[in-house]
């Protein structure tokens, strides 16, 4: 009998929480979309966001990628290669780049080992790879400010386009689902591209508080019912 009473209150709590979540329009999911792996061809790797990703900033000898912003709700349509990502979407951003030191040439993905691949935890929505890097420059900061938009919060970015910052004719990429495959060859400057992925909507703190409160009330109610049962 005691188990049945407790089970009844637990079911009521579950139904109330699920109803509350459905009305609020949220889903229980991680807040971030992340880089989760690479095939490592020619030393490709995932790193922490550098402090400087301008033309004279972070250098490397192999293609690297890092996570930028997460949970960004687009207030306007976002231009990407060949189209747009519609306003209202919640997105995350990630950068892939090859920027060798001055006077040093470098490449990745041209060998017999095949293209370099990076995998994300969420679906890819679009890529910004235009040769001047204009799409990237327009989306790193909010227009006319140095407030980060799709750029990583502690990273310095180009504020204007520059020749050959993006991909050129011999550079290629393709993506399918959560994976992008690419190759880059550089002298000076390097190549930088931005990948935009789906960012899941997190379960809000208020729902966790509601859940805790409901379990607390259920526990109090259960103790009262048990006390009355014992007295009777």
Short mmCIF file of C-alpha atoms in Angstrom, two decimals:
data_model
loop_
_atom_site.label_atom_id
_atom_site.label_comp_id
_atom_site.label_asym_id
_atom_site.label_seq_id
_atom_site.Cartn_x
_atom_site.Cartn_y
_atom_site.Cartn_z
CA UNK A 1 0.00 0.00 0.00
CA UNK A 2 2.83 2.38 0.90
CA UNK A 3 4.57 1.67 -2.42
CA UNK A 4 1.37 2.35 -4.35
CA UNK A 5 0.91 5.71 -2.60
CA UNK A 6 4.50 6.77 -3.28
CA UNK A 7 4.28 5.57 -6.88
CA UNK A 8 1.14 7.64 -7.40
CA UNK A 9 2.81 10.86 -6.27
CA UNK A 10 5.92 10.22 -8.34
CA UNK A 11 3.80 9.74 -11.46
CA UNK A 12 1.93 12.97 -10.75
CA UNK A 13 5.25 14.84 -10.48
CA UNK A 14 6.55 13.39 -13.74
CA UNK A 15 3.38 14.35 -15.59
CA UNK A 16 3.47 17.89 -14.19
CA UNK A 17 7.12 18.40 -15.11
CA UNK A 18 6.68 17.10 -18.65
CA UNK A 19 3.63 19.29 -19.11
CA UNK A 20 5.54 22.34 -17.85
CA UNK A 21 8.44 21.66 -20.22
CA UNK A 22 6.15 21.24 -23.21
CA UNK A 23 4.44 24.57 -22.50
CA UNK A 24 7.80 26.31 -22.13
CA UNK A 25 9.03 24.87 -25.43
CA UNK A 26 12.32 23.54 -24.08
CA UNK A 27 14.01 20.19 -24.51
CA UNK A 28 16.42 18.46 -22.17
CA UNK A 29 19.73 18.64 -24.06
CA UNK A 30 23.35 19.78 -23.60
CA UNK A 31 23.83 23.52 -24.07
CA UNK A 32 26.83 23.29 -26.37
CA UNK A 33 27.60 21.88 -29.80
CA UNK A 34 31.25 20.83 -29.81
CA UNK A 35 34.07 19.54 -31.96
CA UNK A 36 34.33 15.90 -30.95
CA UNK A 37 37.06 14.48 -33.16
CA UNK A 38 39.34 14.53 -36.20
CA UNK A 39 40.93 11.86 -38.37
CA UNK A 40 44.27 13.53 -37.59
CA UNK A 41 45.55 13.43 -41.19
CA UNK A 42 48.90 15.27 -41.41
CA UNK A 43 48.70 16.31 -37.76
CA UNK A 44 45.22 17.90 -37.83
CA UNK A 45 44.08 18.65 -34.30
CA UNK A 46 41.49 20.32 -32.06
CA UNK A 47 42.78 23.08 -29.77
CA UNK A 48 41.50 25.62 -27.27
CA UNK A 49 40.48 28.99 -28.70
CA UNK A 50 43.63 31.09 -29.32
CA UNK A 51 43.91 34.64 -27.99
CA UNK A 52 44.54 36.08 -31.49
CA UNK A 53 43.22 34.74 -34.79
CA UNK A 54 43.98 37.78 -36.95
CA UNK A 55 46.32 37.56 -39.95
CA UNK A 56 49.34 38.06 -37.67
CA UNK A 57 47.96 35.98 -34.82
CA UNK A 58 48.20 32.28 -33.99
CA UNK A 59 50.41 30.26 -36.37
CA UNK A 60 50.64 26.53 -36.94
CA UNK A 61 52.13 23.93 -39.28
CA UNK A 62 49.05 21.74 -39.58
CA UNK A 63 45.30 22.38 -39.81
CA UNK A 64 43.68 23.07 -36.45
CA UNK A 65 40.12 23.68 -35.27
CA UNK A 66 38.53 25.15 -32.16
CA UNK A 67 35.11 25.90 -30.72
CA UNK A 68 33.92 29.49 -30.73
CA UNK A 69 30.45 30.61 -29.58
CA UNK A 70 27.57 28.42 -28.40
CA UNK A 71 23.86 28.96 -27.85
CA UNK A 72 23.65 32.03 -30.12
CA UNK A 73 20.10 32.88 -31.21
CA UNK A 74 20.19 34.52 -34.64
CA UNK A 75 18.38 37.85 -34.65
CA UNK A 76 18.67 38.04 -38.44
CA UNK A 77 19.40 35.74 -41.37
CA UNK A 78 23.03 34.64 -41.34
CA UNK A 79 24.89 34.48 -44.67
CA UNK A 80 26.94 31.35 -45.34
CA UNK A 81 28.42 29.88 -48.53
CA UNK A 82 25.62 29.54 -51.05
CA UNK A 83 22.74 30.62 -48.84
CA UNK A 84 21.53 31.67 -45.41
CA UNK A 85 20.70 30.25 -42.01
CA UNK A 86 17.32 31.67 -41.07
CA UNK A 87 16.82 34.06 -38.17
CA UNK A 88 15.55 32.47 -34.97
CA UNK A 89 17.86 29.43 -35.09
CA UNK A 90 20.09 28.73 -32.13
CA UNK A 91 23.59 28.00 -33.41
CA UNK A 92 27.15 27.32 -32.39
CA UNK A 93 30.30 28.30 -34.28
CA UNK A 94 33.70 26.72 -34.81
CA UNK A 95 36.83 27.78 -36.70
CA UNK A 96 39.20 25.70 -38.82
CA UNK A 97 42.47 27.29 -39.93
CA UNK A 98 45.97 26.87 -41.30
CA UNK A 99 48.28 29.85 -40.77
CA UNK A 100 51.97 29.06 -41.13
CA UNK A 101 54.70 31.47 -39.96
CA UNK A 102 55.78 34.15 -42.44
CA UNK A 103 57.84 32.68 -45.28
CA UNK A 104 56.79 29.10 -44.52
CA UNK A 105 54.38 27.28 -46.81
CA UNK A 106 52.11 24.54 -45.58
CA UNK A 107 49.27 22.29 -46.60
CA UNK A 108 46.87 19.74 -45.22
CA UNK A 109 44.62 17.19 -46.86
CA UNK A 110 46.52 17.01 -50.17
CA UNK A 111 48.37 13.78 -49.41
CA UNK A 112 47.48 10.23 -50.40
CA UNK A 113 45.95 9.87 -46.93
CA UNK A 114 42.93 11.82 -48.15
CA UNK A 115 41.06 14.88 -46.91
CA UNK A 116 41.20 16.06 -43.31
CA UNK A 117 37.97 15.48 -41.37
CA UNK A 118 36.51 17.14 -38.31
CA UNK A 119 33.42 15.81 -36.55
CA UNK A 120 30.95 17.83 -34.48
CA UNK A 121 28.41 16.78 -31.88
CA UNK A 122 25.60 18.47 -33.84
CA UNK A 123 24.56 18.87 -37.47
CA UNK A 124 26.45 21.35 -39.66
CA UNK A 125 24.19 24.13 -40.98
CA UNK A 126 26.68 26.03 -43.13
CA UNK A 127 30.26 27.13 -43.73
CA UNK A 128 31.87 30.54 -44.33
CA UNK A 129 34.85 30.09 -46.62
CA UNK A 130 34.75 32.93 -49.20
CA UNK A 131 38.25 33.84 -50.38
CA UNK A 132 38.24 37.31 -48.80
CA UNK A 133 36.98 36.08 -45.43
CA UNK A 134 34.17 38.64 -45.58
CA UNK A 135 31.47 36.35 -44.19
CA UNK A 136 33.68 35.44 -41.27
CA UNK A 137 34.61 39.09 -40.58
CA UNK A 138 30.96 40.15 -40.63
CA UNK A 139 29.96 37.50 -38.10
CA UNK A 140 32.78 37.46 -35.54
CA UNK A 141 31.51 40.62 -33.79
CA UNK A 142 28.15 42.35 -33.59
CA UNK A 143 28.00 44.98 -36.37
CA UNK A 144 29.99 48.12 -35.58
CA UNK A 145 31.22 46.82 -32.21
CA UNK A 146 33.87 44.62 -30.65
CA UNK A 147 31.21 42.60 -28.83
CA UNK A 148 31.66 38.98 -29.83
CA UNK A 149 28.87 37.40 -31.87
CA UNK A 150 30.08 34.12 -33.41
CA UNK A 151 33.67 34.67 -32.35
CA UNK A 152 35.08 33.08 -29.20
CA UNK A 153 34.71 35.47 -26.26
CA UNK A 154 38.43 35.82 -25.44
CA UNK A 155 39.77 35.78 -29.00
CA UNK A 156 40.79 38.73 -31.19
CA UNK A 157 39.45 38.57 -34.77
CA UNK A 158 39.82 40.40 -38.06
CA UNK A 159 37.26 43.19 -38.25
CA UNK A 160 37.54 43.55 -42.03
CA UNK A 161 37.98 41.18 -44.95
CA UNK A 162 41.43 40.54 -46.40
CA UNK A 163 42.53 38.99 -49.67
CA UNK A 164 43.03 35.22 -49.54
CA UNK A 165 41.92 34.88 -45.92
CA UNK A 166 39.38 32.23 -46.89
CA UNK A 167 39.67 29.32 -49.29
CA UNK A 168 41.12 29.64 -52.80
CA UNK A 169 40.71 27.52 -55.95
CA UNK A 170 42.90 24.62 -54.87
CA UNK A 171 41.27 24.45 -51.42
CA UNK A 172 38.10 22.38 -51.07
CA UNK A 173 35.61 21.25 -48.47
CA UNK A 174 32.43 19.23 -48.27
CA UNK A 175 30.23 18.32 -45.37
CA UNK A 176 27.59 15.75 -44.57
CA UNK A 177 25.62 15.68 -41.35
CA UNK A 178 28.08 16.27 -38.52
CA UNK A 179 31.34 15.88 -40.47
CA UNK A 180 33.32 18.28 -42.65
CA UNK A 181 36.13 17.13 -44.96
CA UNK A 182 38.64 19.60 -46.36
CA UNK A 183 42.08 20.47 -47.63
CA UNK A 184 44.03 23.73 -47.43
CA UNK A 185 47.30 25.00 -48.87
CA UNK A 186 48.84 28.30 -47.72
CA UNK A 187 51.86 30.56 -47.90
CA UNK A 188 50.97 34.02 -46.56
CA UNK A 189 48.31 34.72 -45.41
CA UNK A 190 46.77 31.52 -44.13
CA UNK A 191 43.23 30.18 -44.53
CA UNK A 192 40.45 30.54 -41.97
CA UNK A 193 36.89 29.21 -42.29
CA UNK A 194 33.95 29.22 -39.89
CA UNK A 195 31.60 26.24 -39.47
CA UNK A 196 28.12 26.87 -38.05
CA UNK A 197 26.27 24.01 -36.37
CA UNK A 198 22.97 23.44 -34.62
CA UNK A 199 23.09 24.39 -30.95
CA UNK A 200 20.59 22.51 -28.78
CA UNK A 201 18.30 24.42 -26.44
CA UNK A 202 19.26 23.72 -22.81
CA UNK A 203 16.80 22.75 -20.14
CA UNK A 204 16.41 26.00 -18.19
CA UNK A 205 17.42 26.34 -14.56
CA UNK A 206 13.82 27.19 -13.64
CA UNK A 207 12.65 23.73 -14.70
CA UNK A 208 15.23 22.06 -12.45
CA UNK A 209 14.02 24.25 -9.60
CA UNK A 210 10.43 23.29 -10.38
CA UNK A 211 11.36 19.62 -10.37
CA UNK A 212 13.11 19.89 -6.99
CA UNK A 213 10.16 21.77 -5.51
CA UNK A 214 7.68 19.18 -6.74
CA UNK A 215 9.66 16.31 -5.26
CA UNK A 216 9.86 18.21 -1.99
CA UNK A 217 6.11 18.75 -1.89
CA UNK A 218 5.53 15.10 -2.75
CA UNK A 219 7.79 14.00 0.11
CA UNK A 220 5.91 16.23 2.56
CA UNK A 221 2.55 14.95 1.30
CA UNK A 222 3.70 11.34 1.54
CA UNK A 223 4.84 11.80 5.15
CA UNK A 224 1.47 13.32 6.06
CA UNK A 225 -0.42 10.44 4.46
CA UNK A 226 1.78 7.93 6.28
CA UNK A 227 1.29 9.75 9.60
CA UNK A 228 -2.49 9.64 9.20
CA UNK A 229 -2.35 5.96 8.25
CA UNK A 230 -0.35 5.11 11.38
CA UNK A 231 -2.75 7.06 13.63
CA UNK A 232 -5.75 5.32 12.15
#
